[in-house]
Amino acid sequence: MARVALVTGAMGGIGTAICRRLSRAGMRIAANCLPGEPRRDEWLAMMRAEGVEVIAAEADVSAFAASRDMVTVIERDLGPVDVLVNCAGITRDSVFRKMGEEDWHQVIDSNLTSVFNVTRQVIEGMASRGWGRVISLSSVNGTRGQFGQANYSAAKAGMAGFSKALAQEVVKKGVTVNCVSPGYVETAMVRAIRPDVLKALVEGIPIGRLAQPDEIAAVIAFLASDDAAYITGANIPVNGGLHMYG
Ligand code: CAA
């Protein structure tokens, strides 16, 4: 039976590329989006026309109960989740002295608490079946910090700590837990940066350009494969040389 992959934030730039890659690897896809997502029907039609076996899984993953209900429906309609890709995320960039309480909580809830909310629903099933993959989209800015992103950098660093802790708890059960940390990727999120600020950022990337979403998705598809069984608790940088460590 083909494996089931749940991708949160699936209809965004990186999420779409991930769905394509995991489908090409033979998986059936549950594509999470917010309830009432305006792109939903057009996106599903586009993916199905490409041969992707996909259902929409609507839920605000910053809420625990909604995440639980979403996974119940996926299990009923597709079967248990074998691969979880935590890709849902937002930015509310602001210098810290101007950052409001809402800017903080929305980013922590959508980017970090969501990882708890969704992973909590699927991890026991993965462990009891003896195979699973949890992959979370962290960021170069979680590792190095970024001017204007105290909230986002905190959330993304939190995802890496979460993954290392959980990886130890499930390593003997055939479940790996990893992060991928993209640099600046050509998506709506990055296009929203003020043009002068973005130009300066791109000039600082050694490779001299933004990443394409598929360059991130390729690494995620590898981590989701059987070949990556020995990689766990890792945080793989894909950043064009913007931040080198390890
Ligand atoms: N380091 C040090 N100082 C900086 C700086 C930096 N990186 N960037 C700006 N400054 C300085 C400016 O020179 C300016 O100084 P003066 O007041 O002396 O002139 C001061 O800080 C204010 O800067 P801004 O004019 O930019 O302030 P603003 O309030 O208009 O904008 C901001 C603030 C919205 C945070 C804006 O700087 C910004 O958008 N920064 C980019 C944030 C960013 O990288 N976001 C990534 C989004 S994509 C993403 O998150 C995906 C991913 O994972 C990578």
PDB file of C-alpha atoms and ligand atoms in Angstrom:
ATOM      1  CA  MET A   1       0.000   0.000   0.000  1.00  0.00           C
ATOM      2  CA  ALA A   2       1.345   3.425  -0.935  1.00  0.00           C
ATOM      3  CA  ARG A   3       2.514   5.494   2.003  1.00  0.00           C
ATOM      4  CA  VAL A   4       0.506   8.493   3.176  1.00  0.00           C
ATOM      5  CA  ALA A   5       2.191  11.862   3.587  1.00  0.00           C
ATOM      6  CA  LEU A   6       0.613  14.789   5.419  1.00  0.00           C
ATOM      7  CA  VAL A   7       2.063  18.130   4.379  1.00  0.00           C
ATOM      8  CA  THR A   8       0.976  21.161   6.412  1.00  0.00           C
ATOM      9  CA  GLY A   9       0.910  24.498   4.626  1.00  0.00           C
ATOM     10  CA  ALA A  10       0.808  22.385   1.479  1.00  0.00           C
ATOM     11  CA  MET A  11      -0.538  24.991  -0.922  1.00  0.00           C
ATOM     12  CA  GLY A  12       2.279  27.489  -0.453  1.00  0.00           C
ATOM     13  CA  GLY A  13       5.394  27.662  -2.637  1.00  0.00           C
ATOM     14  CA  ILE A  14       7.564  25.131  -0.799  1.00  0.00           C
ATOM     15  CA  GLY A  15       4.580  22.970   0.220  1.00  0.00           C
ATOM     16  CA  THR A  16       3.481  22.544  -3.388  1.00  0.00           C
ATOM     17  CA  ALA A  17       6.960  21.437  -4.440  1.00  0.00           C
ATOM     18  CA  ILE A  18       7.048  18.957  -1.534  1.00  0.00           C
ATOM     19  CA  CYS A  19       3.691  17.440  -2.529  1.00  0.00           C
ATOM     20  CA  ARG A  20       4.945  16.939  -6.086  1.00  0.00           C
ATOM     21  CA  ARG A  21       8.163  15.275  -4.932  1.00  0.00           C
ATOM     22  CA  LEU A  22       6.498  12.960  -2.411  1.00  0.00           C
ATOM     23  CA  SER A  23       3.896  11.986  -4.990  1.00  0.00           C
ATOM     24  CA  ARG A  24       6.677  11.175  -7.450  1.00  0.00           C
ATOM     25  CA  ALA A  25       8.106   8.913  -4.719  1.00  0.00           C
ATOM     26  CA  GLY A  26       4.812   6.975  -4.782  1.00  0.00           C
ATOM     27  CA  MET A  27       3.041   8.536  -1.803  1.00  0.00           C
ATOM     28  CA  ARG A  28      -0.567   9.604  -1.427  1.00  0.00           C
ATOM     29  CA  ILE A  29      -0.837  13.160  -0.148  1.00  0.00           C
ATOM     30  CA  ALA A  30      -3.004  14.880   2.460  1.00  0.00           C
ATOM     31  CA  ALA A  31      -2.547  18.576   1.718  1.00  0.00           C
ATOM     32  CA  ASN A  32      -3.272  20.760   4.716  1.00  0.00           C
ATOM     33  CA  CYS A  33      -4.519  24.296   4.263  1.00  0.00           C
ATOM     34  CA  LEU A  34      -6.440  26.785   6.375  1.00  0.00           C
ATOM     35  CA  PRO A  35     -10.252  26.405   6.328  1.00  0.00           C
ATOM     36  CA  GLY A  36     -11.627  28.510   3.478  1.00  0.00           C
ATOM     37  CA  GLU A  37      -8.277  28.660   1.633  1.00  0.00           C
ATOM     38  CA  PRO A  38      -9.179  30.463  -1.621  1.00  0.00           C
ATOM     39  CA  ARG A  39      -6.593  28.546  -3.705  1.00  0.00           C
ATOM     40  CA  ARG A  40      -7.924  25.156  -2.605  1.00  0.00           C
ATOM     41  CA  ASP A  41     -10.024  23.923  -5.540  1.00  0.00           C
ATOM     42  CA  GLU A  42      -7.773  25.310  -8.248  1.00  0.00           C
ATOM     43  CA  TRP A  43      -4.703  23.898  -6.491  1.00  0.00           C
ATOM     44  CA  LEU A  44      -6.287  20.425  -6.125  1.00  0.00           C
ATOM     45  CA  ALA A  45      -7.304  20.423  -9.788  1.00  0.00           C
ATOM     46  CA  MET A  46      -3.778  21.443 -10.854  1.00  0.00           C
ATOM     47  CA  MET A  47      -2.146  18.719  -8.770  1.00  0.00           C
ATOM     48  CA  ARG A  48      -4.596  16.009  -9.862  1.00  0.00           C
ATOM     49  CA  ALA A  49      -4.030  16.989 -13.499  1.00  0.00           C
ATOM     50  CA  GLU A  50      -0.341  16.283 -12.843  1.00  0.00           C
ATOM     51  CA  GLY A  51      -1.242  12.833 -11.490  1.00  0.00           C
ATOM     52  CA  VAL A  52      -0.818  13.605  -7.796  1.00  0.00           C
ATOM     53  CA  GLU A  53      -3.134  11.505  -5.608  1.00  0.00           C
ATOM     54  CA  VAL A  54      -4.163  14.156  -3.117  1.00  0.00           C
ATOM     55  CA  ILE A  55      -6.943  15.177  -0.747  1.00  0.00           C
ATOM     56  CA  ALA A  56      -7.300  18.523   0.993  1.00  0.00           C
ATOM     57  CA  ALA A  57      -7.043  18.489   4.802  1.00  0.00           C
ATOM     58  CA  GLU A  58      -8.393  21.766   6.110  1.00  0.00           C
ATOM     59  CA  ALA A  59      -7.439  22.885   9.611  1.00  0.00           C
ATOM     60  CA  ASP A  60      -5.783  25.712  11.442  1.00  0.00           C
ATOM     61  CA  VAL A  61      -2.809  23.751  12.748  1.00  0.00           C
ATOM     62  CA  SER A  62      -2.102  26.351  15.413  1.00  0.00           C
ATOM     63  CA  ALA A  63      -5.101  24.777  17.248  1.00  0.00           C
ATOM     64  CA  PHE A  64      -4.735  21.351  18.876  1.00  0.00           C
ATOM     65  CA  ALA A  65      -8.342  20.157  18.563  1.00  0.00           C
ATOM     66  CA  ALA A  66      -8.549  21.173  14.899  1.00  0.00           C
ATOM     67  CA  SER A  67      -5.290  19.296  14.209  1.00  0.00           C
ATOM     68  CA  ARG A  68      -6.648  16.184  15.936  1.00  0.00           C
ATOM     69  CA  ASP A  69      -9.899  16.303  13.966  1.00  0.00           C
ATOM     70  CA  MET A  70      -7.969  16.802  10.714  1.00  0.00           C
ATOM     71  CA  VAL A  71      -5.835  13.712  11.305  1.00  0.00           C
ATOM     72  CA  THR A  72      -8.935  11.643  12.181  1.00  0.00           C
ATOM     73  CA  VAL A  73     -10.421  12.523   8.778  1.00  0.00           C
ATOM     74  CA  ILE A  74      -7.156  11.756   6.940  1.00  0.00           C
ATOM     75  CA  GLU A  75      -6.910   8.356   8.633  1.00  0.00           C
ATOM     76  CA  ARG A  76     -10.488   7.594   7.626  1.00  0.00           C
ATOM     77  CA  ASP A  77     -10.098   8.717   4.007  1.00  0.00           C
ATOM     78  CA  LEU A  78      -6.470   7.775   3.183  1.00  0.00           C
ATOM     79  CA  GLY A  79      -5.162   5.666   6.059  1.00  0.00           C
ATOM     80  CA  PRO A  80      -2.577   6.295   8.785  1.00  0.00           C
ATOM     81  CA  VAL A  81       0.029   9.002   8.242  1.00  0.00           C
ATOM     82  CA  ASP A  82       3.518   7.605   7.531  1.00  0.00           C
ATOM     83  CA  VAL A  83       5.270  10.866   6.669  1.00  0.00           C
ATOM     84  CA  LEU A  84       4.555  14.232   8.279  1.00  0.00           C
ATOM     85  CA  VAL A  85       6.064  17.383   6.807  1.00  0.00           C
ATOM     86  CA  ASN A  86       5.532  20.413   9.055  1.00  0.00           C
ATOM     87  CA  CYS A  87       5.668  23.192   6.483  1.00  0.00           C
ATOM     88  CA  ALA A  88       2.980  25.631   7.709  1.00  0.00           C
ATOM     89  CA  GLY A  89       4.473  28.950   8.687  1.00  0.00           C
ATOM     90  CA  ILE A  90       4.060  32.705   8.669  1.00  0.00           C
ATOM     91  CA  THR A  91       6.169  35.814   9.235  1.00  0.00           C
ATOM     92  CA  ARG A  92       5.302  38.974  11.154  1.00  0.00           C
ATOM     93  CA  ASP A  93       8.624  40.776  10.740  1.00  0.00           C
ATOM     94  CA  SER A  94       9.338  43.841  12.846  1.00  0.00           C
ATOM     95  CA  VAL A  95      12.220  45.271  14.821  1.00  0.00           C
ATOM     96  CA  PHE A  96      11.842  43.957  18.342  1.00  0.00           C
ATOM     97  CA  ARG A  97      11.121  47.298  19.971  1.00  0.00           C
ATOM     98  CA  LYS A  98       8.041  47.630  17.720  1.00  0.00           C
ATOM     99  CA  MET A  99       6.992  43.951  17.941  1.00  0.00           C
ATOM    100  CA  GLY A 100       3.501  43.515  19.428  1.00  0.00           C
ATOM    101  CA  GLU A 101       2.209  40.658  21.550  1.00  0.00           C
ATOM    102  CA  GLU A 102       0.102  39.433  18.611  1.00  0.00           C
ATOM    103  CA  ASP A 103       3.147  39.376  16.306  1.00  0.00           C
ATOM    104  CA  TRP A 104       4.880  37.144  18.833  1.00  0.00           C
ATOM    105  CA  HIS A 105       2.029  34.746  19.567  1.00  0.00           C
ATOM    106  CA  GLN A 106       0.826  34.344  15.982  1.00  0.00           C
ATOM    107  CA  VAL A 107       4.301  33.369  14.802  1.00  0.00           C
ATOM    108  CA  ILE A 108       5.018  31.037  17.727  1.00  0.00           C
ATOM    109  CA  ASP A 109       1.576  29.396  17.417  1.00  0.00           C
ATOM    110  CA  SER A 110       1.605  28.968  13.634  1.00  0.00           C
ATOM    111  CA  ASN A 111       5.246  27.932  13.255  1.00  0.00           C
ATOM    112  CA  LEU A 112       6.115  26.072  16.460  1.00  0.00           C
ATOM    113  CA  THR A 113       3.012  25.079  18.436  1.00  0.00           C
ATOM    114  CA  SER A 114       1.600  23.698  15.177  1.00  0.00           C
ATOM    115  CA  VAL A 115       4.500  21.233  15.082  1.00  0.00           C
ATOM    116  CA  PHE A 116       3.470  19.910  18.500  1.00  0.00           C
ATOM    117  CA  ASN A 117      -0.218  19.928  17.572  1.00  0.00           C
ATOM    118  CA  VAL A 118       0.147  17.813  14.428  1.00  0.00           C
ATOM    119  CA  THR A 119       3.092  15.602  15.379  1.00  0.00           C
ATOM    120  CA  ARG A 120       1.283  14.620  18.589  1.00  0.00           C
ATOM    121  CA  GLN A 121      -1.560  13.144  16.510  1.00  0.00           C
ATOM    122  CA  VAL A 122       0.601  10.869  14.340  1.00  0.00           C
ATOM    123  CA  ILE A 123       3.688   9.878  16.316  1.00  0.00           C
ATOM    124  CA  GLU A 124       2.206   6.972  18.264  1.00  0.00           C
ATOM    125  CA  GLY A 125       0.831   5.405  15.101  1.00  0.00           C
ATOM    126  CA  MET A 126       4.209   5.677  13.376  1.00  0.00           C
ATOM    127  CA  ALA A 127       5.998   4.140  16.379  1.00  0.00           C
ATOM    128  CA  SER A 128       3.524   1.287  16.734  1.00  0.00           C
ATOM    129  CA  ARG A 129       3.780   0.432  13.016  1.00  0.00           C
ATOM    130  CA  GLY A 130       7.591   0.618  13.210  1.00  0.00           C
ATOM    131  CA  TRP A 131       8.150   3.205  10.461  1.00  0.00           C
ATOM    132  CA  GLY A 132       7.711   6.956  10.211  1.00  0.00           C
ATOM    133  CA  ARG A 133       9.210  10.252   9.150  1.00  0.00           C
ATOM    134  CA  VAL A 134       8.674  13.652  10.792  1.00  0.00           C
ATOM    135  CA  ILE A 135      10.315  16.493   8.885  1.00  0.00           C
ATOM    136  CA  SER A 136       9.947  20.129   9.930  1.00  0.00           C
ATOM    137  CA  LEU A 137      10.788  23.197   7.883  1.00  0.00           C
ATOM    138  CA  SER A 138      13.039  25.273  10.098  1.00  0.00           C
ATOM    139  CA  SER A 139      15.084  28.148   8.623  1.00  0.00           C
ATOM    140  CA  VAL A 140      18.560  29.560   8.276  1.00  0.00           C
ATOM    141  CA  ASN A 141      17.207  32.358  10.435  1.00  0.00           C
ATOM    142  CA  GLY A 142      16.504  29.945  13.284  1.00  0.00           C
ATOM    143  CA  THR A 143      20.183  29.052  13.337  1.00  0.00           C
ATOM    144  CA  ARG A 144      21.864  32.408  12.754  1.00  0.00           C
ATOM    145  CA  GLY A 145      19.090  34.836  13.848  1.00  0.00           C
ATOM    146  CA  GLN A 146      17.806  37.630  11.596  1.00  0.00           C
ATOM    147  CA  PHE A 147      17.342  41.353  12.165  1.00  0.00           C
ATOM    148  CA  GLY A 148      13.557  41.923  12.398  1.00  0.00           C
ATOM    149  CA  GLN A 149      12.671  38.297  13.164  1.00  0.00           C
ATOM    150  CA  ALA A 150      12.982  37.710  16.924  1.00  0.00           C
ATOM    151  CA  ASN A 151       9.641  35.855  16.839  1.00  0.00           C
ATOM    152  CA  TYR A 152      10.362  33.800  13.712  1.00  0.00           C
ATOM    153  CA  SER A 153      13.950  32.999  14.682  1.00  0.00           C
ATOM    154  CA  ALA A 154      12.743  31.801  18.105  1.00  0.00           C
ATOM    155  CA  ALA A 155      10.063  29.579  16.555  1.00  0.00           C
ATOM    156  CA  LYS A 156      12.430  28.103  13.975  1.00  0.00           C
ATOM    157  CA  ALA A 157      15.136  27.416  16.576  1.00  0.00           C
ATOM    158  CA  GLY A 158      12.434  25.805  18.731  1.00  0.00           C
ATOM    159  CA  MET A 159      11.595  23.390  15.930  1.00  0.00           C
ATOM    160  CA  ALA A 160      15.188  22.192  15.854  1.00  0.00           C
ATOM    161  CA  GLY A 161      15.271  21.575  19.624  1.00  0.00           C
ATOM    162  CA  PHE A 162      11.918  19.809  19.466  1.00  0.00           C
ATOM    163  CA  SER A 163      13.151  17.523  16.687  1.00  0.00           C
ATOM    164  CA  LYS A 164      16.332  16.527  18.522  1.00  0.00           C
ATOM    165  CA  ALA A 165      14.380  15.652  21.681  1.00  0.00           C
ATOM    166  CA  LEU A 166      11.653  13.675  19.899  1.00  0.00           C
ATOM    167  CA  ALA A 167      14.210  11.926  17.687  1.00  0.00           C
ATOM    168  CA  GLN A 168      15.691  10.304  20.788  1.00  0.00           C
ATOM    169  CA  GLU A 169      12.298   9.102  22.003  1.00  0.00           C
ATOM    170  CA  VAL A 170      11.333   7.273  18.801  1.00  0.00           C
ATOM    171  CA  VAL A 171      14.687   6.280  17.273  1.00  0.00           C
ATOM    172  CA  LYS A 172      14.265   2.621  18.260  1.00  0.00           C
ATOM    173  CA  LYS A 173      10.799   2.508  16.662  1.00  0.00           C
ATOM    174  CA  GLY A 174      11.878   3.120  13.077  1.00  0.00           C
ATOM    175  CA  VAL A 175      10.816   6.761  13.174  1.00  0.00           C
ATOM    176  CA  THR A 176      13.209   9.571  12.244  1.00  0.00           C
ATOM    177  CA  VAL A 177      12.690  13.215  13.178  1.00  0.00           C
ATOM    178  CA  ASN A 178      14.602  15.896  11.300  1.00  0.00           C
ATOM    179  CA  CYS A 179      14.598  19.528  10.234  1.00  0.00           C
ATOM    180  CA  VAL A 180      15.477  21.124   6.933  1.00  0.00           C
ATOM    181  CA  SER A 181      16.625  24.737   7.182  1.00  0.00           C
ATOM    182  CA  PRO A 182      16.141  26.599   3.910  1.00  0.00           C
ATOM    183  CA  GLY A 183      17.746  29.920   3.198  1.00  0.00           C
ATOM    184  CA  TYR A 184      15.828  32.477   1.120  1.00  0.00           C
ATOM    185  CA  VAL A 185      13.491  30.681  -1.308  1.00  0.00           C
ATOM    186  CA  GLU A 186      11.592  32.215  -4.220  1.00  0.00           C
ATOM    187  CA  THR A 187       8.105  32.193  -2.651  1.00  0.00           C
ATOM    188  CA  ALA A 188       5.398  34.718  -1.784  1.00  0.00           C
ATOM    189  CA  MET A 189       6.852  34.990   1.745  1.00  0.00           C
ATOM    190  CA  VAL A 190      10.189  36.215   0.432  1.00  0.00           C
ATOM    191  CA  ARG A 191       8.644  38.336  -2.321  1.00  0.00           C
ATOM    192  CA  ALA A 192       6.835  40.218   0.498  1.00  0.00           C
ATOM    193  CA  ILE A 193      10.153  41.577   1.829  1.00  0.00           C
ATOM    194  CA  ARG A 194      10.697  45.254   0.966  1.00  0.00           C
ATOM    195  CA  PRO A 195      12.516  45.304  -2.406  1.00  0.00           C
ATOM    196  CA  ASP A 196      15.538  47.279  -1.149  1.00  0.00           C
ATOM    197  CA  VAL A 197      15.909  44.951   1.859  1.00  0.00           C
ATOM    198  CA  LEU A 198      15.533  41.851  -0.327  1.00  0.00           C
ATOM    199  CA  LYS A 199      18.122  43.113  -2.811  1.00  0.00           C
ATOM    200  CA  ALA A 200      20.645  43.562   0.013  1.00  0.00           C
ATOM    201  CA  LEU A 201      19.798  40.097   1.384  1.00  0.00           C
ATOM    202  CA  VAL A 202      20.309  38.385  -1.986  1.00  0.00           C
ATOM    203  CA  GLU A 203      23.629  40.209  -2.453  1.00  0.00           C
ATOM    204  CA  GLY A 204      24.731  38.580   0.807  1.00  0.00           C
ATOM    205  CA  ILE A 205      24.022  35.015  -0.384  1.00  0.00           C
ATOM    206  CA  PRO A 206      27.263  33.466  -1.690  1.00  0.00           C
ATOM    207  CA  ILE A 207      25.504  31.580  -4.504  1.00  0.00           C
ATOM    208  CA  GLY A 208      24.026  34.907  -5.668  1.00  0.00           C
ATOM    209  CA  ARG A 209      20.371  33.924  -6.062  1.00  0.00           C
ATOM    210  CA  LEU A 210      17.278  32.711  -4.215  1.00  0.00           C
ATOM    211  CA  ALA A 211      16.578  28.984  -3.906  1.00  0.00           C
ATOM    212  CA  GLN A 212      13.876  27.359  -5.991  1.00  0.00           C
ATOM    213  CA  PRO A 213      11.185  25.551  -3.943  1.00  0.00           C
ATOM    214  CA  ASP A 214      12.089  22.251  -5.605  1.00  0.00           C
ATOM    215  CA  GLU A 215      15.652  22.523  -4.286  1.00  0.00           C
ATOM    216  CA  ILE A 216      14.178  22.331  -0.784  1.00  0.00           C
ATOM    217  CA  ALA A 217      11.632  19.656  -1.676  1.00  0.00           C
ATOM    218  CA  ALA A 218      14.360  17.373  -3.059  1.00  0.00           C
ATOM    219  CA  VAL A 219      16.041  17.204   0.362  1.00  0.00           C
ATOM    220  CA  ILE A 220      12.722  16.565   2.083  1.00  0.00           C
ATOM    221  CA  ALA A 221      11.905  13.728  -0.313  1.00  0.00           C
ATOM    222  CA  PHE A 222      15.266  12.162   0.484  1.00  0.00           C
ATOM    223  CA  LEU A 223      14.699  12.418   4.257  1.00  0.00           C
ATOM    224  CA  ALA A 224      11.270  10.840   3.737  1.00  0.00           C
ATOM    225  CA  SER A 225      12.743   7.863   1.885  1.00  0.00           C
ATOM    226  CA  ASP A 226      13.967   4.497   3.182  1.00  0.00           C
ATOM    227  CA  ASP A 227      17.509   5.526   2.195  1.00  0.00           C
ATOM    228  CA  ALA A 228      17.541   8.156   4.980  1.00  0.00           C
ATOM    229  CA  ALA A 229      16.848   5.666   7.798  1.00  0.00           C
ATOM    230  CA  TYR A 230      20.127   6.497   9.587  1.00  0.00           C
ATOM    231  CA  ILE A 231      19.588  10.278   9.638  1.00  0.00           C
ATOM    232  CA  THR A 232      17.747  11.481  12.721  1.00  0.00           C
ATOM    233  CA  GLY A 233      17.857  14.568  14.932  1.00  0.00           C
ATOM    234  CA  ALA A 234      19.575  16.406  12.079  1.00  0.00           C
ATOM    235  CA  ASN A 235      18.984  19.894  10.755  1.00  0.00           C
ATOM    236  CA  ILE A 236      19.999  19.989   7.100  1.00  0.00           C
ATOM    237  CA  PRO A 237      20.969  23.446   5.766  1.00  0.00           C
ATOM    238  CA  VAL A 238      19.930  24.302   2.187  1.00  0.00           C
ATOM    239  CA  ASN A 239      20.942  27.934   1.970  1.00  0.00           C
ATOM    240  CA  GLY A 240      23.300  28.629  -0.944  1.00  0.00           C
ATOM    241  CA  GLY A 241      26.198  29.189   1.465  1.00  0.00           C
ATOM    242  CA  LEU A 242      24.417  31.937   3.445  1.00  0.00           C
ATOM    243  CA  HIS A 243      25.310  30.276   6.748  1.00  0.00           C
ATOM    244  CA  MET A 244      27.874  27.496   6.919  1.00  0.00           C
ATOM    245  CA  TYR A 245      28.106  25.336  10.006  1.00  0.00           C
ATOM    246  CA  GLY A 246      28.334  21.763  11.121  1.00  0.00           C
TER     247      GLY A 246
HETATM  248  N1  CAA B   1      21.555  44.521  10.609  1.00  0.00           N
HETATM  249  C1  CAA B   1      21.770  45.685  11.271  1.00  0.00           C
HETATM  250  N2  CAA B   1      21.048  46.785  11.088  1.00  0.00           N
HETATM  251  C2  CAA B   1      20.056  46.728  10.194  1.00  0.00           C
HETATM  252  C3  CAA B   1      19.772  45.562   9.471  1.00  0.00           C
HETATM  253  C4  CAA B   1      20.566  44.423   9.704  1.00  0.00           C
HETATM  254  N3  CAA B   1      20.363  43.264   9.055  1.00  0.00           N
HETATM  255  N4  CAA B   1      18.732  45.799   8.666  1.00  0.00           N
HETATM  256  C5  CAA B   1      18.371  47.082   8.870  1.00  0.00           C
HETATM  257  N5  CAA B   1      19.174  47.642   9.784  1.00  0.00           N
HETATM  258  C6  CAA B   1      19.097  49.007  10.287  1.00  0.00           C
HETATM  259  C7  CAA B   1      18.821  49.986   9.156  1.00  0.00           C
HETATM  260  O1  CAA B   1      20.028  50.361   8.503  1.00  0.00           O
HETATM  261  C8  CAA B   1      18.151  51.131   9.869  1.00  0.00           C
HETATM  262  O2  CAA B   1      19.145  51.894  10.497  1.00  0.00           O
HETATM  263  P1  CAA B   1      18.945  53.498  10.681  1.00  0.00           P
HETATM  264  O3  CAA B   1      17.682  53.668  11.495  1.00  0.00           O
HETATM  265  O4  CAA B   1      20.194  53.905  11.387  1.00  0.00           O
HETATM  266  O5  CAA B   1      18.822  54.033   9.286  1.00  0.00           O
HETATM  267  C9  CAA B   1      17.351  50.441  10.988  1.00  0.00           C
HETATM  268  O6  CAA B   1      18.000  49.161  11.179  1.00  0.00           O
HETATM  269  C10 CAA B   1      15.896  50.245  10.616  1.00  0.00           C
HETATM  270  O7  CAA B   1      15.840  49.371   9.466  1.00  0.00           O
HETATM  271  P2  CAA B   1      14.594  49.354   8.506  1.00  0.00           P
HETATM  272  O8  CAA B   1      14.460  50.672   7.809  1.00  0.00           O
HETATM  273  O9  CAA B   1      14.661  48.133   7.620  1.00  0.00           O
HETATM  274  O10 CAA B   1      13.389  49.217   9.560  1.00  0.00           O
HETATM  275  P3  CAA B   1      11.885  48.991   9.238  1.00  0.00           P
HETATM  276  O11 CAA B   1      11.163  49.109  10.532  1.00  0.00           O
HETATM  277  O12 CAA B   1      11.426  49.807   8.075  1.00  0.00           O
HETATM  278  O13 CAA B   1      11.838  47.461   8.736  1.00  0.00           O
HETATM  279  C11 CAA B   1      11.996  45.095   8.909  1.00  0.00           C
HETATM  280  C12 CAA B   1      12.176  46.436   9.613  1.00  0.00           C
HETATM  281  C13 CAA B   1      10.528  44.920   8.467  1.00  0.00           C
HETATM  282  C14 CAA B   1      12.348  44.004   9.890  1.00  0.00           C
HETATM  283  C15 CAA B   1      12.900  45.066   7.676  1.00  0.00           C
HETATM  284  O14 CAA B   1      14.216  45.370   8.072  1.00  0.00           O
HETATM  285  C16 CAA B   1      12.922  43.705   7.002  1.00  0.00           C
HETATM  286  O15 CAA B   1      12.005  43.325   6.291  1.00  0.00           O
HETATM  287  N6  CAA B   1      14.004  42.913   7.195  1.00  0.00           N
HETATM  288  C17 CAA B   1      14.145  41.598   6.593  1.00  0.00           C
HETATM  289  C18 CAA B   1      13.630  40.559   7.510  1.00  0.00           C
HETATM  290  C19 CAA B   1      13.778  39.226   6.846  1.00  0.00           C
HETATM  291  O16 CAA B   1      14.861  38.811   6.435  1.00  0.00           O
HETATM  292  N7  CAA B   1      12.689  38.456   6.765  1.00  0.00           N
HETATM  293  C20 CAA B   1      12.717  37.194   6.135  1.00  0.00           C
HETATM  294  C21 CAA B   1      11.367  36.895   5.585  1.00  0.00           C
HETATM  295  S1  CAA B   1      11.379  35.420   4.595  1.00  0.00           S
HETATM  296  C22 CAA B   1      11.585  34.204   5.704  1.00  0.00           C
HETATM  297  O17 CAA B   1      11.496  34.372   6.881  1.00  0.00           O
HETATM  298  C23 CAA B   1      11.858  32.847   5.141  1.00  0.00           C
HETATM  299  C24 CAA B   1      13.094  32.286   5.720  1.00  0.00           C
HETATM  300  O18 CAA B   1      13.013  31.378   6.533  1.00  0.00           O
HETATM  301  C25 CAA B   1      14.404  32.820   5.304  1.00  0.00           C
END
